[in-house]
Tab-separated table of C-alpha atoms and ligand atoms in Angstrom:
chain	number	residue	atom	x	y	z
A	1	MET	CA	-16.601	-22.905	-2.733
A	2	PHE	CA	-19.870	-22.725	-4.693
A	3	VAL	CA	-21.804	-25.548	-6.272
A	4	ASN	CA	-21.537	-23.887	-9.699
A	5	ASP	CA	-18.174	-23.297	-11.419
A	6	CYS	CA	-19.171	-19.928	-12.897
A	7	LEU	CA	-19.578	-18.409	-9.420
A	8	ASN	CA	-16.957	-16.742	-7.278
A	9	THR	CA	-16.439	-14.025	-4.679
A	10	ASN	CA	-14.673	-10.734	-5.431
A	11	GLU	CA	-12.608	-8.352	-3.274
A	12	LYS	CA	-15.778	-6.594	-2.072
A	13	GLY	CA	-17.090	-9.888	-0.772
A	14	HIS	CA	-19.777	-9.897	-3.467
A	15	LEU	CA	-20.890	-12.947	-5.397
A	16	THR	CA	-19.756	-12.937	-9.029
A	17	ILE	CA	-21.065	-14.886	-12.020
A	18	GLY	CA	-19.098	-15.137	-15.254
A	19	GLY	CA	-16.787	-12.447	-13.907
A	20	CYS	CA	-19.632	-9.957	-13.200
A	21	ASP	CA	-20.392	-8.583	-9.733
A	22	THR	CA	-23.972	-9.670	-8.946
A	23	VAL	CA	-24.626	-6.632	-6.701
A	24	GLU	CA	-23.671	-4.392	-9.642
A	25	LEU	CA	-25.878	-6.433	-11.994
A	26	ALA	CA	-28.775	-5.950	-9.572
A	27	LYS	CA	-28.115	-2.189	-9.551
A	28	GLU	CA	-27.851	-1.942	-13.320
A	29	TYR	CA	-30.769	-4.143	-14.380
A	30	GLY	CA	-32.985	-4.208	-11.257
A	31	THR	CA	-34.305	-7.251	-9.410
A	32	PRO	CA	-35.649	-9.870	-9.576
A	33	LEU	CA	-33.190	-10.768	-12.288
A	34	TYR	CA	-32.289	-14.029	-13.962
A	35	VAL	CA	-28.603	-14.224	-14.846
A	36	LEU	CA	-27.114	-16.877	-17.145
A	37	ASP	CA	-23.457	-17.674	-17.758
A	38	GLU	CA	-22.870	-18.246	-21.472
A	39	THR	CA	-19.575	-20.106	-21.040
A	40	THR	CA	-21.189	-22.713	-18.787
A	41	ILE	CA	-24.011	-23.292	-21.299
A	42	ARG	CA	-21.679	-23.633	-24.267
A	43	ASN	CA	-19.214	-25.850	-22.379
A	44	THR	CA	-22.003	-28.186	-21.318
A	45	ILE	CA	-23.295	-28.482	-24.865
A	46	ARG	CA	-19.747	-29.108	-26.100
A	47	SER	CA	-19.223	-31.841	-23.524
A	48	TYR	CA	-22.306	-33.619	-24.882
A	49	VAL	CA	-21.110	-33.219	-28.465
A	50	SER	CA	-17.619	-34.483	-27.676
A	51	SER	CA	-19.106	-37.479	-25.826
A	52	PHE	CA	-21.026	-38.359	-28.989
A	53	ASN	CA	-17.784	-38.154	-30.929
A	54	LYS	CA	-15.967	-40.305	-28.411
A	55	PHE	CA	-18.540	-43.005	-27.737
A	56	TYR	CA	-20.614	-43.119	-30.944
A	57	ASP	CA	-18.051	-41.918	-33.534
A	58	GLY	CA	-20.169	-38.828	-33.988
A	59	ASN	CA	-23.170	-40.970	-34.923
A	60	GLY	CA	-25.573	-39.002	-32.739
A	61	MET	CA	-26.709	-35.546	-31.695
A	62	PRO	CA	-27.944	-33.807	-28.563
A	63	LEU	CA	-31.229	-31.950	-28.848
A	64	TYR	CA	-31.599	-29.114	-26.360
A	65	ALA	CA	-34.929	-29.602	-24.551
A	66	SER	CA	-36.070	-26.023	-24.880
A	67	LYS	CA	-38.853	-26.411	-22.289
A	68	ALA	CA	-36.079	-25.883	-19.721
A	69	LEU	CA	-35.690	-22.326	-21.000
A	70	SER	CA	-37.009	-21.278	-24.354
A	71	CYS	CA	-36.014	-17.901	-25.761
A	72	LYS	CA	-34.483	-16.743	-29.021
A	73	GLU	CA	-30.946	-16.419	-27.678
A	74	LEU	CA	-30.891	-19.989	-26.364
A	75	CYS	CA	-32.088	-21.182	-29.798
A	76	ARG	CA	-29.299	-19.145	-31.415
A	77	ILE	CA	-26.717	-20.714	-29.111
A	78	ALA	CA	-28.041	-24.207	-29.902
A	79	LYS	CA	-27.820	-23.334	-33.607
A	80	GLU	CA	-24.242	-22.053	-33.288
A	81	GLU	CA	-23.238	-25.169	-31.377
A	82	ASN	CA	-24.751	-27.321	-34.148
A	83	ILE	CA	-27.161	-29.252	-31.983
A	84	GLY	CA	-30.890	-29.896	-32.414
A	85	LEU	CA	-33.911	-28.733	-30.471
A	86	ASP	CA	-36.753	-30.479	-28.657
A	87	VAL	CA	-39.951	-28.416	-28.658
A	88	VAL	CA	-43.343	-29.169	-27.115
A	89	SER	CA	-45.668	-26.470	-28.366
A	90	GLY	CA	-46.470	-24.062	-31.161
A	91	GLY	CA	-44.902	-21.344	-29.032
A	92	GLU	CA	-41.587	-23.155	-28.767
A	93	ILE	CA	-41.678	-23.818	-32.544
A	94	TYR	CA	-42.364	-20.134	-33.156
A	95	THR	CA	-39.432	-19.133	-30.914
A	96	ALA	CA	-37.105	-21.435	-32.868
A	97	LEU	CA	-38.365	-20.036	-36.190
A	98	GLN	CA	-37.889	-16.465	-35.003
A	99	ALA	CA	-34.318	-17.304	-34.004
A	100	GLY	CA	-33.601	-18.688	-37.484
A	101	PHE	CA	-33.096	-22.193	-36.107
A	102	PRO	CA	-32.674	-24.938	-38.761
A	103	MET	CA	-36.105	-26.549	-38.468
A	104	GLU	CA	-34.990	-29.925	-39.809
A	105	LYS	CA	-33.146	-30.347	-36.506
A	106	VAL	CA	-36.305	-29.782	-34.446
A	107	HIS	CA	-38.186	-32.652	-32.796
A	108	PHE	CA	-41.788	-31.860	-31.912
A	109	HIS	CA	-43.018	-33.486	-28.675
A	110	GLY	CA	-46.235	-33.297	-26.677
A	111	ASN	CA	-49.068	-35.569	-25.596
A	112	ASN	CA	-51.801	-33.425	-27.135
A	113	LYS	CA	-50.585	-31.586	-30.196
A	114	THR	CA	-53.520	-29.640	-31.533
A	115	GLU	CA	-54.567	-29.635	-35.174
A	116	ASP	CA	-53.323	-26.060	-35.484
A	117	GLU	CA	-49.962	-26.957	-33.975
A	118	ILE	CA	-49.586	-29.940	-36.316
A	119	ARG	CA	-50.341	-27.765	-39.358
A	120	PHE	CA	-47.984	-25.065	-38.111
A	121	ALA	CA	-45.218	-27.629	-37.489
A	122	LEU	CA	-45.661	-29.179	-40.951
A	123	LYS	CA	-45.657	-25.753	-42.573
A	124	SER	CA	-42.520	-24.837	-40.596
A	125	LYS	CA	-40.821	-28.036	-41.839
A	126	VAL	CA	-40.161	-29.399	-38.365
A	127	GLY	CA	-37.779	-32.371	-38.709
A	128	LYS	CA	-39.606	-34.941	-36.652
A	129	PHE	CA	-42.921	-35.471	-34.888
A	130	VAL	CA	-42.567	-37.517	-31.724
A	131	VAL	CA	-45.987	-39.151	-31.829
A	132	ASP	CA	-47.577	-39.790	-28.445
A	133	ASN	CA	-50.771	-41.734	-29.200
A	134	LEU	CA	-52.919	-43.288	-31.931
A	135	TYR	CA	-55.266	-40.308	-32.280
A	136	GLU	CA	-52.293	-38.110	-33.010
A	137	LEU	CA	-50.852	-40.639	-35.462
A	138	GLU	CA	-54.061	-40.661	-37.457
A	139	LEU	CA	-54.544	-36.916	-37.265
A	140	LEU	CA	-50.976	-36.262	-38.395
A	141	ASN	CA	-51.308	-38.750	-41.252
A	142	LYS	CA	-54.529	-37.029	-42.378
A	143	ILE	CA	-53.192	-33.454	-42.173
A	144	ALA	CA	-49.850	-34.386	-43.787
A	145	GLY	CA	-51.824	-36.014	-46.611
A	146	GLU	CA	-53.901	-32.868	-47.109
A	147	MET	CA	-50.706	-30.813	-47.230
A	148	ASN	CA	-49.001	-33.297	-49.544
A	149	ILE	CA	-46.174	-33.931	-47.105
A	150	LYS	CA	-44.679	-37.167	-45.827
A	151	ALA	CA	-43.854	-36.501	-42.169
A	152	ASP	CA	-40.929	-38.201	-40.456
A	153	ILE	CA	-42.050	-39.529	-37.115
A	154	SER	CA	-40.789	-41.063	-33.912
A	155	PHE	CA	-42.837	-42.910	-31.298
A	156	ARG	CA	-42.684	-41.984	-27.657
A	157	ILE	CA	-42.424	-45.300	-25.826
A	158	LYS	CA	-42.885	-45.922	-22.106
A	159	PRO	CA	-40.119	-48.422	-21.466
A	160	GLY	CA	-41.524	-49.320	-18.038
A	161	VAL	CA	-38.424	-48.081	-16.236
A	162	ASP	CA	-38.897	-46.471	-12.877
A	163	ALA	CA	-36.425	-43.627	-12.381
A	164	HIS	CA	-35.876	-42.493	-8.823
A	165	THR	CA	-37.012	-38.907	-8.900
A	166	HIS	CA	-39.978	-36.749	-7.852
A	167	ASN	CA	-43.329	-38.286	-8.773
A	168	PHE	CA	-44.396	-35.391	-10.978
A	169	ILE	CA	-41.253	-35.537	-13.090
A	170	ARG	CA	-41.183	-39.324	-13.611
A	171	THR	CA	-42.384	-40.363	-17.033
A	172	GLY	CA	-41.049	-43.765	-18.100
A	173	GLN	CA	-43.403	-45.985	-16.073
A	174	ILE	CA	-46.704	-47.394	-17.279
A	175	ASP	CA	-48.847	-44.942	-15.303
A	176	SER	CA	-47.705	-41.877	-17.227
A	177	LYS	CA	-49.737	-39.662	-19.523
A	178	PHE	CA	-46.912	-39.749	-22.088
A	179	GLY	CA	-46.440	-42.256	-24.866
A	180	PHE	CA	-47.214	-45.848	-25.798
A	181	ALA	CA	-46.802	-48.655	-23.246
A	182	LEU	CA	-44.578	-51.577	-24.150
A	183	GLU	CA	-45.909	-54.130	-21.642
A	184	THR	CA	-49.481	-54.018	-22.902
A	185	GLY	CA	-48.554	-54.458	-26.569
A	186	GLU	CA	-49.868	-50.954	-27.288
A	187	ALA	CA	-46.517	-49.783	-28.694
A	188	PHE	CA	-46.173	-52.762	-31.033
A	189	GLU	CA	-49.716	-52.312	-32.377
A	190	ALA	CA	-48.983	-48.627	-32.979
A	191	VAL	CA	-45.838	-49.476	-34.965
A	192	LYS	CA	-47.852	-51.903	-37.114
A	193	GLU	CA	-50.402	-49.163	-37.718
A	194	ALA	CA	-47.763	-46.559	-38.618
A	195	LEU	CA	-46.161	-48.886	-41.165
A	196	LYS	CA	-49.491	-49.039	-43.015
A	197	LEU	CA	-49.927	-45.276	-43.305
A	198	ASP	CA	-48.969	-43.341	-46.443
A	199	ASN	CA	-48.122	-39.902	-45.102
A	200	VAL	CA	-45.861	-40.727	-42.170
A	201	CYS	CA	-42.507	-42.446	-42.098
A	202	LEU	CA	-41.447	-44.126	-38.845
A	203	LYS	CA	-37.751	-43.355	-38.491
A	204	GLU	CA	-37.120	-43.284	-34.762
A	205	LEU	CA	-38.143	-44.580	-31.364
A	206	HIS	CA	-38.015	-42.351	-28.322
A	207	CYS	CA	-38.092	-42.754	-24.567
A	208	HIS	CA	-37.638	-40.348	-21.680
A	209	ILE	CA	-37.692	-41.830	-18.198
A	210	GLY	CA	-37.825	-38.699	-16.051
A	211	SER	CA	-35.890	-35.692	-14.893
A	212	GLN	CA	-33.203	-34.844	-12.309
A	213	ILE	CA	-31.917	-38.449	-12.311
A	214	PHE	CA	-28.519	-39.326	-10.837
A	215	ASP	CA	-28.428	-43.116	-11.385
A	216	ILE	CA	-26.977	-44.373	-14.656
A	217	GLU	CA	-28.655	-47.783	-14.344
A	218	PRO	CA	-32.207	-46.761	-15.360
A	219	PHE	CA	-30.821	-45.108	-18.520
A	220	VAL	CA	-28.922	-48.298	-19.400
A	221	THR	CA	-31.987	-50.463	-18.780
A	222	ALA	CA	-34.215	-48.169	-20.849
A	223	ALA	CA	-31.737	-48.232	-23.769
A	224	GLU	CA	-31.594	-52.034	-23.665
A	225	ILE	CA	-35.375	-52.343	-23.596
A	226	MET	CA	-35.666	-49.981	-26.559
A	227	ILE	CA	-33.159	-51.963	-28.626
A	228	ASP	CA	-34.935	-55.223	-27.785
A	229	PHE	CA	-38.087	-53.571	-29.104
A	230	MET	CA	-36.311	-52.454	-32.289
A	231	ALA	CA	-35.186	-56.054	-32.773
A	232	LYS	CA	-38.763	-57.323	-32.327
A	233	ILE	CA	-39.976	-54.816	-34.922
A	234	LYS	CA	-37.313	-55.991	-37.354
A	235	SER	CA	-37.896	-59.704	-36.872
A	236	GLU	CA	-41.703	-59.620	-36.754
A	237	LEU	CA	-42.489	-56.744	-39.104
A	238	GLY	CA	-39.332	-56.570	-41.227
A	239	ALA	CA	-38.870	-52.850	-40.501
A	240	VAL	CA	-35.511	-51.389	-39.514
A	241	ILE	CA	-35.741	-48.288	-37.358
A	242	SER	CA	-32.510	-46.418	-37.727
A	243	GLU	CA	-32.680	-43.788	-34.971
A	244	LEU	CA	-33.070	-43.986	-31.219
A	245	ASN	CA	-33.765	-41.082	-28.912
A	246	LEU	CA	-32.932	-41.775	-25.272
A	247	GLY	CA	-34.400	-38.575	-23.841
A	248	GLY	CA	-33.028	-36.224	-21.220
A	249	GLY	CA	-33.185	-36.210	-17.460
A	250	PHE	CA	-29.590	-35.839	-16.263
A	251	GLY	CA	-29.440	-34.505	-12.715
A	252	ILE	CA	-27.717	-31.266	-11.752
A	253	MET	CA	-26.413	-29.805	-8.516
A	254	TYR	CA	-28.877	-27.661	-6.580
A	255	THR	CA	-27.191	-28.100	-3.197
A	256	SER	CA	-24.056	-29.808	-1.936
A	257	ASP	CA	-26.212	-32.914	-1.243
A	258	ASP	CA	-26.535	-33.523	-4.994
A	259	GLU	CA	-23.878	-35.565	-6.749
A	260	PRO	CA	-24.329	-35.306	-10.500
A	261	VAL	CA	-22.731	-37.960	-12.680
A	262	PRO	CA	-20.350	-36.580	-15.327
A	263	TYR	CA	-22.162	-36.884	-18.676
A	264	GLU	CA	-19.223	-38.838	-20.100
A	265	ASN	CA	-19.844	-41.631	-17.587
A	266	TYR	CA	-23.482	-41.794	-18.593
A	267	MET	CA	-22.630	-41.764	-22.294
A	268	ASP	CA	-19.896	-44.363	-21.800
A	269	LYS	CA	-22.105	-46.887	-19.955
A	270	VAL	CA	-25.127	-46.395	-22.192
A	271	SER	CA	-23.089	-46.641	-25.414
A	272	VAL	CA	-21.524	-49.923	-24.263
A	273	ALA	CA	-25.004	-51.313	-23.562
A	274	VAL	CA	-26.379	-49.997	-26.881
A	275	LYS	CA	-23.562	-51.577	-28.897
A	276	ALA	CA	-23.742	-54.892	-27.012
A	277	LYS	CA	-27.502	-55.149	-27.498
A	278	CYS	CA	-27.260	-54.297	-31.189
A	279	ALA	CA	-24.557	-56.945	-31.659
A	280	GLU	CA	-26.723	-59.507	-29.822
A	281	HIS	CA	-29.629	-58.843	-32.202
A	282	GLY	CA	-27.552	-58.312	-35.354
A	283	LEU	CA	-28.843	-54.748	-35.662
A	284	PRO	CA	-26.836	-51.775	-36.916
A	285	VAL	CA	-26.126	-49.258	-34.125
A	286	PRO	CA	-28.820	-46.594	-34.540
A	287	PHE	CA	-28.182	-42.853	-34.770
A	288	ILE	CA	-28.562	-41.735	-31.145
A	289	TYR	CA	-30.255	-38.606	-29.841
A	290	ILE	CA	-30.413	-37.377	-26.280
A	291	GLU	CA	-32.522	-34.466	-25.026
A	292	PRO	CA	-30.879	-32.654	-22.124
A	293	GLY	CA	-32.687	-29.569	-20.860
A	294	ARG	CA	-31.995	-28.957	-17.178
A	295	SER	CA	-28.328	-29.979	-17.422
A	296	VAL	CA	-27.671	-27.510	-20.270
A	297	VAL	CA	-28.948	-24.373	-18.547
A	298	GLY	CA	-29.691	-25.227	-14.911
A	299	GLU	CA	-26.348	-24.654	-13.218
A	300	ALA	CA	-25.567	-21.764	-15.573
A	301	GLY	CA	-28.346	-19.663	-14.052
A	302	ILE	CA	-28.967	-17.777	-10.835
A	303	THR	CA	-31.764	-15.440	-9.731
A	304	LEU	CA	-31.057	-12.191	-7.895
A	305	TYR	CA	-33.545	-10.649	-5.480
A	306	THR	CA	-33.546	-7.656	-3.158
A	307	VAL	CA	-34.469	-8.241	0.472
A	308	GLY	CA	-37.438	-6.055	1.377
A	309	GLY	CA	-38.225	-7.045	4.934
A	310	LYS	CA	-37.503	-9.461	7.712
A	311	LYS	CA	-40.052	-10.909	10.122
A	312	GLU	CA	-38.693	-12.727	13.162
A	313	ILE	CA	-41.398	-14.843	14.783
A	314	PRO	CA	-39.944	-15.972	18.132
A	315	ASN	CA	-39.661	-19.763	18.448
A	316	VAL	CA	-41.215	-20.188	15.012
A	317	ARG	CA	-39.031	-18.905	12.178
A	318	THR	CA	-37.609	-15.842	10.466
A	319	TYR	CA	-39.185	-14.844	7.184
A	320	VAL	CA	-37.062	-12.878	4.748
A	321	SER	CA	-39.197	-11.250	2.038
A	322	ILE	CA	-37.849	-10.880	-1.476
A	323	ASP	CA	-39.159	-8.936	-4.475
A	324	GLY	CA	-39.958	-12.089	-6.467
A	325	GLY	CA	-41.040	-15.608	-5.522
A	326	MET	CA	-43.383	-18.224	-6.977
A	327	THR	CA	-44.035	-16.098	-10.067
A	328	ASP	CA	-40.391	-16.439	-11.171
A	329	ASN	CA	-39.583	-19.730	-9.384
A	330	ILE	CA	-42.514	-22.024	-8.655
A	331	ARG	CA	-40.365	-25.090	-8.059
A	332	TYR	CA	-40.377	-25.018	-4.253
A	333	ALA	CA	-44.146	-24.508	-4.137
A	334	LEU	CA	-44.637	-27.304	-6.674
A	335	TYR	CA	-41.984	-29.875	-5.776
A	336	GLN	CA	-40.383	-28.669	-2.519
A	337	SER	CA	-37.196	-28.406	-4.558
A	338	ALA	CA	-34.010	-27.734	-2.647
A	339	TYR	CA	-31.940	-24.689	-3.601
A	340	THR	CA	-28.800	-23.017	-2.319
A	341	VAL	CA	-29.390	-19.396	-1.345
A	342	VAL	CA	-26.408	-17.055	-1.055
A	343	ASN	CA	-26.311	-13.559	0.370
A	344	ALA	CA	-24.667	-12.051	-2.716
A	345	SER	CA	-23.812	-8.863	-0.815
A	346	LYS	CA	-21.867	-10.875	1.793
A	347	ALA	CA	-20.747	-13.921	-0.152
A	348	ASP	CA	-17.489	-14.118	1.810
A	349	LYS	CA	-19.281	-14.332	5.182
A	350	PRO	CA	-20.297	-17.635	6.796
A	351	ALA	CA	-23.851	-18.740	6.055
A	352	ASP	CA	-24.958	-19.026	9.661
A	353	GLU	CA	-28.432	-17.502	9.826
A	354	ILE	CA	-31.406	-19.835	9.325
A	355	VAL	CA	-34.221	-18.146	7.419
A	356	THR	CA	-37.249	-18.839	5.235
A	357	ILE	CA	-37.266	-16.995	1.930
A	358	ALA	CA	-40.771	-15.709	1.195
A	359	GLY	CA	-42.041	-14.331	-2.093
A	360	LYS	CA	-44.359	-11.351	-2.518
A	361	CYS	CA	-47.499	-13.126	-3.747
A	362	CYS	CA	-50.776	-13.318	-1.845
A	363	GLU	CA	-50.203	-16.963	-1.072
A	364	SER	CA	-48.783	-18.570	2.097
A	365	GLY	CA	-47.111	-21.255	0.013
A	366	ASP	CA	-45.155	-18.637	-1.913
A	367	LEU	CA	-41.775	-19.667	-0.519
A	368	VAL	CA	-38.505	-20.148	-2.349
A	369	GLN	CA	-36.792	-22.087	0.426
A	370	GLU	CA	-37.503	-22.866	4.082
A	371	HIS	CA	-35.046	-23.009	6.984
A	372	THR	CA	-32.059	-22.349	4.773
A	373	LYS	CA	-28.672	-21.032	5.871
A	374	VAL	CA	-27.642	-17.590	4.634
A	375	ALA	CA	-25.081	-15.029	5.835
A	376	ASP	CA	-26.557	-12.281	8.095
A	377	VAL	CA	-29.513	-11.059	5.992
A	378	GLN	CA	-30.441	-7.382	6.189
A	379	VAL	CA	-32.968	-5.271	4.291
A	380	GLY	CA	-31.447	-4.149	0.993
A	381	ASP	CA	-29.123	-7.151	0.645
A	382	ILE	CA	-29.058	-8.944	-2.695
A	383	LEU	CA	-29.869	-12.639	-2.394
A	384	ALA	CA	-28.905	-15.117	-5.086
A	385	VAL	CA	-30.715	-18.408	-5.584
A	386	LEU	CA	-28.387	-20.784	-7.423
A	387	SER	CA	-29.059	-23.262	-10.241
A	388	THR	CA	-32.209	-21.531	-11.468
A	389	GLY	CA	-31.364	-21.611	-15.184
A	390	ALA	CA	-33.833	-24.414	-15.953
A	391	TYR	CA	-37.599	-24.512	-15.351
A	392	ASN	CA	-37.709	-21.097	-13.680
A	393	TYR	CA	-38.213	-18.480	-16.400
A	394	SER	CA	-39.949	-21.143	-18.520
A	395	MET	CA	-42.456	-21.838	-15.711
A	396	ALA	CA	-42.899	-18.214	-14.656
A	397	SER	CA	-46.336	-16.629	-14.393
A	398	ASN	CA	-47.961	-13.237	-13.975
A	399	TYR	CA	-49.878	-14.189	-10.811
A	400	ASN	CA	-50.862	-11.024	-8.935
A	401	ARG	CA	-50.011	-9.254	-12.205
A	402	ILE	CA	-46.342	-9.350	-11.375
A	403	PRO	CA	-44.201	-8.736	-14.485
A	404	ARG	CA	-41.694	-11.435	-15.417
A	405	PRO	CA	-38.037	-10.518	-14.704
A	406	ALA	CA	-35.423	-9.866	-17.383
A	407	ILE	CA	-32.763	-12.410	-18.305
A	408	VAL	CA	-29.199	-11.141	-18.522
A	409	MET	CA	-26.458	-13.197	-20.169
A	410	VAL	CA	-22.941	-12.799	-18.780
A	411	LYS	CA	-19.630	-13.803	-20.287
A	412	ASP	CA	-16.071	-12.914	-19.291
A	413	GLY	CA	-17.104	-9.958	-17.147
A	414	LYS	CA	-19.596	-8.502	-19.679
A	415	SER	CA	-23.391	-8.556	-19.485
A	416	ARG	CA	-26.266	-8.092	-21.945
A	417	VAL	CA	-30.037	-8.426	-21.782
A	418	ILE	CA	-31.373	-11.417	-23.729
A	419	VAL	CA	-34.981	-11.192	-22.502
A	420	LYS	CA	-36.383	-7.835	-21.446
A	421	ARG	CA	-38.190	-7.289	-18.162
A	422	GLU	CA	-41.959	-7.183	-18.645
A	423	SER	CA	-43.577	-3.803	-18.075
A	424	TYR	CA	-47.011	-3.014	-16.601
A	425	GLU	CA	-48.005	-2.224	-20.163
A	426	ASP	CA	-47.102	-5.791	-21.146
A	427	ILE	CA	-49.313	-6.990	-18.312
A	428	VAL	CA	-52.445	-5.374	-19.791
A	429	ARG	CA	-51.457	-5.852	-23.452
A	430	ASN	CA	-54.134	-8.439	-24.162
A	431	ASP	CA	-56.846	-6.988	-21.946
A	432	VAL	CA	-59.754	-5.689	-24.008
B	501	LLP	N1	-37.301	-34.899	-23.303
B	501	LLP	C1	-38.575	-35.038	-22.918
B	501	LLP	C2	-39.484	-35.799	-23.752
B	501	LLP	C3	-39.019	-34.455	-21.721
B	501	LLP	O1	-40.272	-34.620	-21.343
B	501	LLP	C4	-38.114	-33.691	-20.937
B	501	LLP	C5	-38.555	-33.047	-19.704
B	501	LLP	C6	-36.800	-33.555	-21.392
B	501	LLP	C7	-36.419	-34.172	-22.580
B	501	LLP	C8	-35.767	-32.753	-20.651
B	501	LLP	O2	-35.500	-33.277	-19.410
B	501	LLP	P1	-34.328	-32.647	-18.523
B	501	LLP	O3	-33.017	-32.981	-19.192
B	501	LLP	O4	-34.557	-31.196	-18.470
B	501	LLP	O5	-34.475	-33.308	-17.217
B	501	LLP	N2	-40.680	-28.828	-14.549
B	501	LLP	C9	-39.919	-29.919	-13.973
B	501	LLP	C10	-39.214	-30.731	-15.031
B	501	LLP	C11	-40.148	-31.282	-16.068
B	501	LLP	C12	-39.428	-32.058	-17.117
B	501	LLP	C13	-40.340	-32.341	-18.258
B	501	LLP	N3	-39.746	-33.066	-19.324
B	501	LLP	C14	-38.924	-29.337	-12.964
B	501	LLP	O6	-38.915	-28.137	-12.786
B	501	LLP	O7	-38.195	-30.083	-12.336
């Protein structure tokens, strides 16, 4: 009935997640509230791991792209499931450290790593630096030298593949702020440069073509282009690069219009292409990484809100006001992202009222969804927005000095707080 497997309806007609009644969760922890289903997260990670076993004989590893939702508990889960982590800032490194994450399994991304972040990452023994540009390469080589460390690096390459997704979340094409372009020769020159440097060791190539992608074809094309490039490096420079990171970007279901591809299908098709290309060039099959973020946590999460008011504007629309909005979910304001909204208090009733869900910020664009169908909304009802596990909490803000909601993890009918709700005290903590 629902787009996400962890959701159901109970005998009271309430929406449940991971066996917990969402109306009860709202009562116990307050709203707005992010809720995550642990079983869904772990099962998704396991499906990636088992695909690596099946299609690459275990010669690969998923890295959880923690930008989708970075907090200590998610790092702990990634650690327990024996996968790696993709981080993009000192803050994400710090979170991993605080969670006791094995730092050798951390890949450090970002198009403008600061000197401080590079030092911090080297000191923290981060496993790999995914180098974005020549300035960074030289800076890293210099700092690593000063610290007497040889840093393992990867290069972020723009394979020139155009993935069909929202403009702001497309990254593989030449006009992208991320990485080295292949077409212009920039990437090849950078590899030559890296091979000359003493304090870095080029172990891996990386590409990431975008996010929320449903087609398998662009992933296959990107993998083939990357292996062709590895072959060029071997034949022209004599260097064998033994690892290949194919990025993240796998689409999830936000509404019934979305049709995600099972990860196995993706892994199957890409692995066939990888092996064929390696055979063609006489290259050993590299160790493969992928970096799923959204697909690990997205469908596992929902956000609960309390309806505070309803404004019917005749012949225009009906606004339903909730106690959160763009501060906890900016994705509609930013990308016009589609979401499924469920009246969690009446989850067994037909969704036949068309409403616009408005947040509480001083901003007309603070909407979570427009003209969406929900069952008979009344003041006091609990609304659930589905598939909010990724890029919601991680993109949250304190606009209008609104505290960030708590995150509750549910599993088999039990719930626990994994991130506390911010207090007003937290809001002024850094004010002097
Ligand atoms: N690897 C790299 C290098 C990335 O840049 C990203 C996402 C990922 C992995 C993970 O991609 P995923 O599997 O989550 O699609 N804020 C946007 C999404 C931005 C994605 C940025 N990079 C949104 O809310 O849709």
